[in-house]
Amino acid sequence: MTEPPAPPAPPASAAPAAHDEAHGGGLGSRLNWLRAAVLGANDGVVSTAGLVVGVAGATGSGSALLTAGLSGLLAGSMSMAAGEYVSVSTQRDSEKAALAQERRELRERPAAELDELAALLAARGLSPDVAREAAEQLTARDALRAHARVELGIDPDALTNPWHAAGASFLAFTAGALLPLLAIVLPPPPARLWVTVLSVLAALALTGWSSARLGAAPPTRAVLRNVAGGALAMAVTYGAGSLLGAAGV
């Protein structure tokens, strides 16, 4: 009885399938930037929509709506940029101070810092011997970078940039604010309010879905929460504007 022939061997040139999963150290940072951009755009949509809808409740003047919307856009985007610049500058100063302290400790007590790094690696699941060897190798290669990443959670080569953060917040808020501004001034007067409301609710559904996807959360609740919040904001401001307009203020 003869044995069945062996299956043909794969070609020598065949390579394993590519693994497309991203392992870059900057992935978390990029996701944070995307999330901040989505939230900034969402703020621009809600705040500007509330402003122009409130003014629309008080007056039908196109020039008044344009002035209010443009003022809200500029004030909001500058406020967001300034707040982000201050916040990220404080974070960067803290990171620099922590790195300076770590640099000083490495210079003044290198043996104790080596023990500390080995203990931190062991706490992450390495055996004591392997942790010690890894700490020695990391210290020999770049002690400051090793301590910054393992002990402080900081990448010395990728410190936060306040100007980048401020610019991103400015652009994100402006992009979001443009939608209600254009929706309230471009359509004919009878359709302004409804075009604005529907456009804003659609945009809020999109930003809610995007923020949920970036955070790996179920999108339905995020969309409903976002749309409900925006609808409530527009209803409140429109009611207040209508009351003020009726009172002749």
PDB file of C-alpha atoms in Angstrom:
ATOM      1  CA  MET A   1       0.000   0.000   0.000  1.00  0.00           C
ATOM      2  CA  THR A   2       1.551   3.247  -1.068  1.00  0.00           C
ATOM      3  CA  GLU A   3       1.426   6.326   1.124  1.00  0.00           C
ATOM      4  CA  PRO A   4      -0.457   9.378  -0.200  1.00  0.00           C
ATOM      5  CA  PRO A   5       1.815  12.044  -1.617  1.00  0.00           C
ATOM      6  CA  ALA A   6       2.865  14.763   0.787  1.00  0.00           C
ATOM      7  CA  PRO A   7       1.258  18.173   0.268  1.00  0.00           C
ATOM      8  CA  PRO A   8       3.407  20.553  -1.778  1.00  0.00           C
ATOM      9  CA  ALA A   9       5.701  22.770   0.232  1.00  0.00           C
ATOM     10  CA  PRO A  10       4.971  26.495   0.151  1.00  0.00           C
ATOM     11  CA  PRO A  11       7.170  28.532  -2.179  1.00  0.00           C
ATOM     12  CA  ALA A  12      10.428  29.636  -0.634  1.00  0.00           C
ATOM     13  CA  SER A  13       9.550  33.236  -1.348  1.00  0.00           C
ATOM     14  CA  ALA A  14       6.243  33.076   0.542  1.00  0.00           C
ATOM     15  CA  ALA A  15       6.271  35.361   3.553  1.00  0.00           C
ATOM     16  CA  PRO A  16       3.966  35.418   6.580  1.00  0.00           C
ATOM     17  CA  ALA A  17       0.927  37.606   6.238  1.00  0.00           C
ATOM     18  CA  ALA A  18       1.534  41.159   7.264  1.00  0.00           C
ATOM     19  CA  HIS A  19       0.321  42.154  10.707  1.00  0.00           C
ATOM     20  CA  ASP A  20      -1.399  45.495  10.338  1.00  0.00           C
ATOM     21  CA  GLU A  21      -2.087  46.228  13.992  1.00  0.00           C
ATOM     22  CA  ALA A  22      -0.563  49.561  15.001  1.00  0.00           C
ATOM     23  CA  HIS A  23       1.912  49.420  17.836  1.00  0.00           C
ATOM     24  CA  GLY A  24       3.370  52.905  17.515  1.00  0.00           C
ATOM     25  CA  GLY A  25       4.054  54.667  20.750  1.00  0.00           C
ATOM     26  CA  GLY A  26       2.193  57.719  19.515  1.00  0.00           C
ATOM     27  CA  LEU A  27      -1.121  55.929  18.921  1.00  0.00           C
ATOM     28  CA  GLY A  28      -2.596  56.973  22.268  1.00  0.00           C
ATOM     29  CA  SER A  29      -1.448  60.531  21.718  1.00  0.00           C
ATOM     30  CA  ARG A  30      -3.024  60.644  18.249  1.00  0.00           C
ATOM     31  CA  LEU A  31      -6.307  59.307  19.626  1.00  0.00           C
ATOM     32  CA  ASN A  32      -6.272  61.976  22.319  1.00  0.00           C
ATOM     33  CA  TRP A  33      -5.756  64.664  19.688  1.00  0.00           C
ATOM     34  CA  LEU A  34      -8.601  63.278  17.576  1.00  0.00           C
ATOM     35  CA  ARG A  35     -10.888  63.107  20.592  1.00  0.00           C
ATOM     36  CA  ALA A  36     -10.001  66.692  21.540  1.00  0.00           C
ATOM     37  CA  ALA A  37     -10.716  67.818  17.975  1.00  0.00           C
ATOM     38  CA  VAL A  38     -14.117  66.122  17.959  1.00  0.00           C
ATOM     39  CA  LEU A  39     -15.037  67.612  21.338  1.00  0.00           C
ATOM     40  CA  GLY A  40     -13.826  71.058  20.255  1.00  0.00           C
ATOM     41  CA  ALA A  41     -15.958  70.908  17.134  1.00  0.00           C
ATOM     42  CA  ASN A  42     -18.896  69.764  19.242  1.00  0.00           C
ATOM     43  CA  ASP A  43     -18.448  72.759  21.552  1.00  0.00           C
ATOM     44  CA  GLY A  44     -18.379  75.067  18.542  1.00  0.00           C
ATOM     45  CA  VAL A  45     -21.609  73.599  17.187  1.00  0.00           C
ATOM     46  CA  VAL A  46     -23.521  73.754  20.479  1.00  0.00           C
ATOM     47  CA  SER A  47     -22.389  77.160  21.733  1.00  0.00           C
ATOM     48  CA  THR A  48     -22.793  78.959  18.407  1.00  0.00           C
ATOM     49  CA  ALA A  49     -26.097  77.267  17.667  1.00  0.00           C
ATOM     50  CA  GLY A  50     -27.438  78.284  21.055  1.00  0.00           C
ATOM     51  CA  LEU A  51     -26.318  81.845  20.455  1.00  0.00           C
ATOM     52  CA  VAL A  52     -27.763  82.309  16.960  1.00  0.00           C
ATOM     53  CA  VAL A  53     -31.001  80.469  17.766  1.00  0.00           C
ATOM     54  CA  GLY A  54     -31.449  82.678  20.820  1.00  0.00           C
ATOM     55  CA  VAL A  55     -30.950  85.788  18.720  1.00  0.00           C
ATOM     56  CA  ALA A  56     -33.326  84.377  16.102  1.00  0.00           C
ATOM     57  CA  GLY A  57     -35.959  84.098  18.811  1.00  0.00           C
ATOM     58  CA  ALA A  58     -35.623  87.811  19.481  1.00  0.00           C
ATOM     59  CA  THR A  59     -35.208  89.199  15.964  1.00  0.00           C
ATOM     60  CA  GLY A  60     -35.290  88.136  12.335  1.00  0.00           C
ATOM     61  CA  SER A  61     -32.602  90.602  11.275  1.00  0.00           C
ATOM     62  CA  GLY A  62     -30.005  88.887   9.124  1.00  0.00           C
ATOM     63  CA  SER A  63     -27.316  91.396  10.093  1.00  0.00           C
ATOM     64  CA  ALA A  64     -27.990  90.838  13.795  1.00  0.00           C
ATOM     65  CA  LEU A  65     -27.761  87.070  13.342  1.00  0.00           C
ATOM     66  CA  LEU A  66     -24.518  87.351  11.380  1.00  0.00           C
ATOM     67  CA  THR A  67     -22.996  89.707  13.943  1.00  0.00           C
ATOM     68  CA  ALA A  68     -23.976  87.498  16.861  1.00  0.00           C
ATOM     69  CA  GLY A  69     -22.832  84.297  15.200  1.00  0.00           C
ATOM     70  CA  LEU A  70     -19.513  85.692  14.024  1.00  0.00           C
ATOM     71  CA  SER A  71     -18.835  87.255  17.416  1.00  0.00           C
ATOM     72  CA  GLY A  72     -19.616  83.967  19.120  1.00  0.00           C
ATOM     73  CA  LEU A  73     -17.355  82.089  16.731  1.00  0.00           C
ATOM     74  CA  LEU A  74     -14.398  84.403  17.286  1.00  0.00           C
ATOM     75  CA  ALA A  75     -14.879  84.679  21.042  1.00  0.00           C
ATOM     76  CA  GLY A  76     -15.331  80.943  21.478  1.00  0.00           C
ATOM     77  CA  SER A  77     -12.403  79.911  19.295  1.00  0.00           C
ATOM     78  CA  MET A  78     -10.043  82.393  20.954  1.00  0.00           C
ATOM     79  CA  SER A  79     -11.227  81.325  24.402  1.00  0.00           C
ATOM     80  CA  MET A  80     -10.706  77.662  23.563  1.00  0.00           C
ATOM     81  CA  ALA A  81      -7.249  78.331  22.138  1.00  0.00           C
ATOM     82  CA  ALA A  82      -6.172  80.433  25.119  1.00  0.00           C
ATOM     83  CA  GLY A  83      -7.490  77.903  27.623  1.00  0.00           C
ATOM     84  CA  GLU A  84      -5.789  75.019  25.850  1.00  0.00           C
ATOM     85  CA  TYR A  85      -2.514  76.937  25.621  1.00  0.00           C
ATOM     86  CA  VAL A  86      -2.521  77.683  29.353  1.00  0.00           C
ATOM     87  CA  SER A  87      -3.495  74.122  30.259  1.00  0.00           C
ATOM     88  CA  VAL A  88      -0.920  72.425  28.045  1.00  0.00           C
ATOM     89  CA  SER A  89       1.795  74.920  29.023  1.00  0.00           C
ATOM     90  CA  THR A  90       1.222  73.986  32.658  1.00  0.00           C
ATOM     91  CA  GLN A  91       1.407  70.299  31.756  1.00  0.00           C
ATOM     92  CA  ARG A  92       4.630  70.829  29.775  1.00  0.00           C
ATOM     93  CA  ASP A  93       6.197  72.771  32.659  1.00  0.00           C
ATOM     94  CA  SER A  94       5.321  69.908  34.999  1.00  0.00           C
ATOM     95  CA  GLU A  95       6.849  67.382  32.610  1.00  0.00           C
ATOM     96  CA  LYS A  96      10.043  69.398  32.307  1.00  0.00           C
ATOM     97  CA  ALA A  97      10.297  69.777  36.077  1.00  0.00           C
ATOM     98  CA  ALA A  98       9.834  66.025  36.566  1.00  0.00           C
ATOM     99  CA  LEU A  99      12.509  65.267  33.976  1.00  0.00           C
ATOM    100  CA  ALA A 100      14.904  67.748  35.588  1.00  0.00           C
ATOM    101  CA  GLN A 101      14.388  66.127  38.992  1.00  0.00           C
ATOM    102  CA  GLU A 102      14.914  62.657  37.525  1.00  0.00           C
ATOM    103  CA  ARG A 103      18.100  63.832  35.798  1.00  0.00           C
ATOM    104  CA  ARG A 104      19.391  65.187  39.097  1.00  0.00           C
ATOM    105  CA  GLU A 105      18.569  61.973  40.967  1.00  0.00           C
ATOM    106  CA  LEU A 106      20.330  59.881  38.321  1.00  0.00           C
ATOM    107  CA  ARG A 107      23.411  62.032  38.717  1.00  0.00           C
ATOM    108  CA  GLU A 108      23.424  62.058  42.528  1.00  0.00           C
ATOM    109  CA  ARG A 109      22.345  58.472  43.350  1.00  0.00           C
ATOM    110  CA  PRO A 110      22.581  56.201  40.297  1.00  0.00           C
ATOM    111  CA  ALA A 111      22.583  52.943  42.289  1.00  0.00           C
ATOM    112  CA  ALA A 112      19.345  53.773  44.077  1.00  0.00           C
ATOM    113  CA  GLU A 113      17.733  54.789  40.789  1.00  0.00           C
ATOM    114  CA  LEU A 114      18.795  51.493  39.222  1.00  0.00           C
ATOM    115  CA  ASP A 115      17.182  49.614  42.114  1.00  0.00           C
ATOM    116  CA  GLU A 116      14.036  51.696  41.699  1.00  0.00           C
ATOM    117  CA  LEU A 117      13.822  50.947  37.976  1.00  0.00           C
ATOM    118  CA  ALA A 118      14.304  47.216  38.597  1.00  0.00           C
ATOM    119  CA  ALA A 119      11.533  47.281  41.224  1.00  0.00           C
ATOM    120  CA  LEU A 120       9.178  49.089  38.825  1.00  0.00           C
ATOM    121  CA  LEU A 121       9.827  46.521  36.102  1.00  0.00           C
ATOM    122  CA  ALA A 122       9.310  43.677  38.567  1.00  0.00           C
ATOM    123  CA  ALA A 123       6.005  45.254  39.609  1.00  0.00           C
ATOM    124  CA  ARG A 124       4.918  44.997  35.972  1.00  0.00           C
ATOM    125  CA  GLY A 125       5.290  41.213  36.005  1.00  0.00           C
ATOM    126  CA  LEU A 126       8.958  40.491  35.305  1.00  0.00           C
ATOM    127  CA  SER A 127      10.847  38.129  37.558  1.00  0.00           C
ATOM    128  CA  PRO A 128      13.369  39.880  39.859  1.00  0.00           C
ATOM    129  CA  ASP A 129      16.371  38.577  37.900  1.00  0.00           C
ATOM    130  CA  VAL A 130      14.943  39.529  34.521  1.00  0.00           C
ATOM    131  CA  ALA A 131      13.815  42.907  35.871  1.00  0.00           C
ATOM    132  CA  ARG A 132      17.314  43.596  37.173  1.00  0.00           C
ATOM    133  CA  GLU A 133      18.923  42.656  33.879  1.00  0.00           C
ATOM    134  CA  ALA A 134      16.430  44.747  31.910  1.00  0.00           C
ATOM    135  CA  ALA A 135      16.980  47.727  34.210  1.00  0.00           C
ATOM    136  CA  GLU A 136      20.738  47.475  33.734  1.00  0.00           C
ATOM    137  CA  GLN A 137      20.405  47.303  29.953  1.00  0.00           C
ATOM    138  CA  LEU A 138      17.950  50.189  29.802  1.00  0.00           C
ATOM    139  CA  THR A 139      20.157  52.290  32.085  1.00  0.00           C
ATOM    140  CA  ALA A 140      23.225  51.590  29.974  1.00  0.00           C
ATOM    141  CA  ARG A 141      21.370  52.624  26.829  1.00  0.00           C
ATOM    142  CA  ASP A 142      19.623  55.773  28.128  1.00  0.00           C
ATOM    143  CA  ALA A 143      18.915  56.030  31.840  1.00  0.00           C
ATOM    144  CA  LEU A 144      16.825  59.198  31.668  1.00  0.00           C
ATOM    145  CA  ARG A 145      14.573  57.921  28.899  1.00  0.00           C
ATOM    146  CA  ALA A 146      14.085  54.613  30.729  1.00  0.00           C
ATOM    147  CA  HIS A 147      13.068  56.302  33.986  1.00  0.00           C
ATOM    148  CA  ALA A 148      10.928  58.872  32.169  1.00  0.00           C
ATOM    149  CA  ARG A 149       8.891  56.219  30.407  1.00  0.00           C
ATOM    150  CA  VAL A 150       8.681  53.568  33.122  1.00  0.00           C
ATOM    151  CA  GLU A 151       8.532  55.720  36.245  1.00  0.00           C
ATOM    152  CA  LEU A 152       6.946  58.966  35.014  1.00  0.00           C
ATOM    153  CA  GLY A 153       5.006  57.850  31.948  1.00  0.00           C
ATOM    154  CA  ILE A 154       6.630  60.625  29.893  1.00  0.00           C
ATOM    155  CA  ASP A 155       8.274  60.393  26.482  1.00  0.00           C
ATOM    156  CA  PRO A 156      11.138  62.946  26.581  1.00  0.00           C
ATOM    157  CA  ASP A 157      11.060  63.156  22.776  1.00  0.00           C
ATOM    158  CA  ALA A 158       7.334  63.920  22.569  1.00  0.00           C
ATOM    159  CA  LEU A 159       6.523  66.549  25.179  1.00  0.00           C
ATOM    160  CA  THR A 160       3.196  68.272  24.767  1.00  0.00           C
ATOM    161  CA  ASN A 161       3.280  71.408  22.618  1.00  0.00           C
ATOM    162  CA  PRO A 162       0.996  74.239  23.803  1.00  0.00           C
ATOM    163  CA  TRP A 163       1.015  76.000  20.424  1.00  0.00           C
ATOM    164  CA  HIS A 164      -0.108  72.850  18.624  1.00  0.00           C
ATOM    165  CA  ALA A 165      -2.848  72.301  21.192  1.00  0.00           C
ATOM    166  CA  ALA A 166      -4.039  75.907  20.955  1.00  0.00           C
ATOM    167  CA  GLY A 167      -4.092  75.823  17.156  1.00  0.00           C
ATOM    168  CA  ALA A 168      -5.971  72.523  17.075  1.00  0.00           C
ATOM    169  CA  SER A 169      -8.583  73.808  19.530  1.00  0.00           C
ATOM    170  CA  PHE A 170      -9.012  77.044  17.559  1.00  0.00           C
ATOM    171  CA  LEU A 171      -9.511  75.198  14.272  1.00  0.00           C
ATOM    172  CA  ALA A 172     -11.808  72.539  15.754  1.00  0.00           C
ATOM    173  CA  PHE A 173     -14.079  75.085  17.432  1.00  0.00           C
ATOM    174  CA  THR A 174     -14.147  77.262  14.302  1.00  0.00           C
ATOM    175  CA  ALA A 175     -15.057  74.305  12.099  1.00  0.00           C
ATOM    176  CA  GLY A 176     -17.910  73.388  14.391  1.00  0.00           C
ATOM    177  CA  ALA A 177     -19.158  76.954  14.786  1.00  0.00           C
ATOM    178  CA  LEU A 178     -19.260  77.591  11.035  1.00  0.00           C
ATOM    179  CA  LEU A 179     -22.126  75.140  10.558  1.00  0.00           C
ATOM    180  CA  PRO A 180     -24.801  76.930  12.645  1.00  0.00           C
ATOM    181  CA  LEU A 181     -23.486  80.315  11.525  1.00  0.00           C
ATOM    182  CA  LEU A 182     -23.910  79.504   7.835  1.00  0.00           C
ATOM    183  CA  ALA A 183     -27.180  77.649   8.453  1.00  0.00           C
ATOM    184  CA  ILE A 184     -28.762  80.691  10.109  1.00  0.00           C
ATOM    185  CA  VAL A 185     -27.651  83.349   7.586  1.00  0.00           C
ATOM    186  CA  LEU A 186     -27.735  81.608   4.174  1.00  0.00           C
ATOM    187  CA  PRO A 187     -31.292  80.177   3.895  1.00  0.00           C
ATOM    188  CA  PRO A 188     -34.301  82.435   3.275  1.00  0.00           C
ATOM    189  CA  PRO A 189     -35.795  83.882   6.483  1.00  0.00           C
ATOM    190  CA  PRO A 190     -38.794  81.502   6.744  1.00  0.00           C
ATOM    191  CA  ALA A 191     -36.508  78.442   6.668  1.00  0.00           C
ATOM    192  CA  ARG A 192     -33.608  79.746   8.786  1.00  0.00           C
ATOM    193  CA  LEU A 193     -34.610  78.305  12.112  1.00  0.00           C
ATOM    194  CA  TRP A 194     -35.533  74.836  10.927  1.00  0.00           C
ATOM    195  CA  VAL A 195     -32.490  74.519   8.662  1.00  0.00           C
ATOM    196  CA  THR A 196     -30.280  75.501  11.577  1.00  0.00           C
ATOM    197  CA  VAL A 197     -31.921  73.147  14.052  1.00  0.00           C
ATOM    198  CA  LEU A 198     -31.834  70.147  11.703  1.00  0.00           C
ATOM    199  CA  SER A 199     -28.269  70.838  10.606  1.00  0.00           C
ATOM    200  CA  VAL A 200     -27.081  71.186  14.186  1.00  0.00           C
ATOM    201  CA  LEU A 201     -28.815  68.003  15.350  1.00  0.00           C
ATOM    202  CA  ALA A 202     -27.281  66.068  12.440  1.00  0.00           C
ATOM    203  CA  ALA A 203     -23.831  67.453  13.266  1.00  0.00           C
ATOM    204  CA  LEU A 204     -24.245  66.575  16.945  1.00  0.00           C
ATOM    205  CA  ALA A 205     -25.246  63.038  16.015  1.00  0.00           C
ATOM    206  CA  LEU A 206     -22.045  62.770  13.967  1.00  0.00           C
ATOM    207  CA  THR A 207     -19.773  64.154  16.684  1.00  0.00           C
ATOM    208  CA  GLY A 208     -21.446  61.949  19.295  1.00  0.00           C
ATOM    209  CA  TRP A 209     -20.913  58.885  17.132  1.00  0.00           C
ATOM    210  CA  SER A 210     -17.292  59.881  16.413  1.00  0.00           C
ATOM    211  CA  SER A 211     -16.413  60.467  20.066  1.00  0.00           C
ATOM    212  CA  ALA A 212     -17.951  57.113  21.018  1.00  0.00           C
ATOM    213  CA  ARG A 213     -16.015  55.279  18.309  1.00  0.00           C
ATOM    214  CA  LEU A 214     -12.756  56.901  19.348  1.00  0.00           C
ATOM    215  CA  GLY A 215     -13.412  55.873  22.930  1.00  0.00           C
ATOM    216  CA  ALA A 216     -14.504  52.338  21.917  1.00  0.00           C
ATOM    217  CA  ALA A 217     -17.900  52.944  23.554  1.00  0.00           C
ATOM    218  CA  PRO A 218     -21.408  52.067  22.300  1.00  0.00           C
ATOM    219  CA  PRO A 219     -22.427  54.905  19.953  1.00  0.00           C
ATOM    220  CA  THR A 220     -26.194  54.900  20.515  1.00  0.00           C
ATOM    221  CA  ARG A 221     -26.177  56.401  23.992  1.00  0.00           C
ATOM    222  CA  ALA A 222     -23.487  58.922  23.051  1.00  0.00           C
ATOM    223  CA  VAL A 223     -25.475  60.087  20.014  1.00  0.00           C
ATOM    224  CA  LEU A 224     -28.729  60.398  21.961  1.00  0.00           C
ATOM    225  CA  ARG A 225     -27.014  62.221  24.811  1.00  0.00           C
ATOM    226  CA  ASN A 226     -25.299  64.632  22.443  1.00  0.00           C
ATOM    227  CA  VAL A 227     -28.403  65.357  20.387  1.00  0.00           C
ATOM    228  CA  ALA A 228     -30.573  65.793  23.483  1.00  0.00           C
ATOM    229  CA  GLY A 229     -28.101  68.218  25.047  1.00  0.00           C
ATOM    230  CA  GLY A 230     -27.891  70.320  21.898  1.00  0.00           C
ATOM    231  CA  ALA A 231     -31.655  70.342  21.434  1.00  0.00           C
ATOM    232  CA  LEU A 232     -32.158  71.437  25.032  1.00  0.00           C
ATOM    233  CA  ALA A 233     -29.577  74.226  24.659  1.00  0.00           C
ATOM    234  CA  MET A 234     -31.285  75.571  21.525  1.00  0.00           C
ATOM    235  CA  ALA A 235     -34.733  75.317  23.088  1.00  0.00           C
ATOM    236  CA  VAL A 236     -33.662  77.247  26.182  1.00  0.00           C
ATOM    237  CA  THR A 237     -31.886  80.018  24.262  1.00  0.00           C
ATOM    238  CA  TYR A 238     -34.708  80.320  21.718  1.00  0.00           C
ATOM    239  CA  GLY A 239     -37.227  80.620  24.540  1.00  0.00           C
ATOM    240  CA  ALA A 240     -35.141  83.261  26.289  1.00  0.00           C
ATOM    241  CA  GLY A 241     -34.701  85.184  23.037  1.00  0.00           C
ATOM    242  CA  SER A 242     -38.409  85.032  22.268  1.00  0.00           C
ATOM    243  CA  LEU A 243     -39.263  86.392  25.703  1.00  0.00           C
ATOM    244  CA  LEU A 244     -36.777  89.213  25.367  1.00  0.00           C
ATOM    245  CA  GLY A 245     -38.010  90.027  21.863  1.00  0.00           C
ATOM    246  CA  ALA A 246     -41.614  90.057  23.017  1.00  0.00           C
ATOM    247  CA  ALA A 247     -40.662  92.379  25.859  1.00  0.00           C
ATOM    248  CA  GLY A 248     -38.996  94.738  23.408  1.00  0.00           C
ATOM    249  CA  VAL A 249     -35.549  94.402  25.012  1.00  0.00           C
TER     250      VAL A 249
END
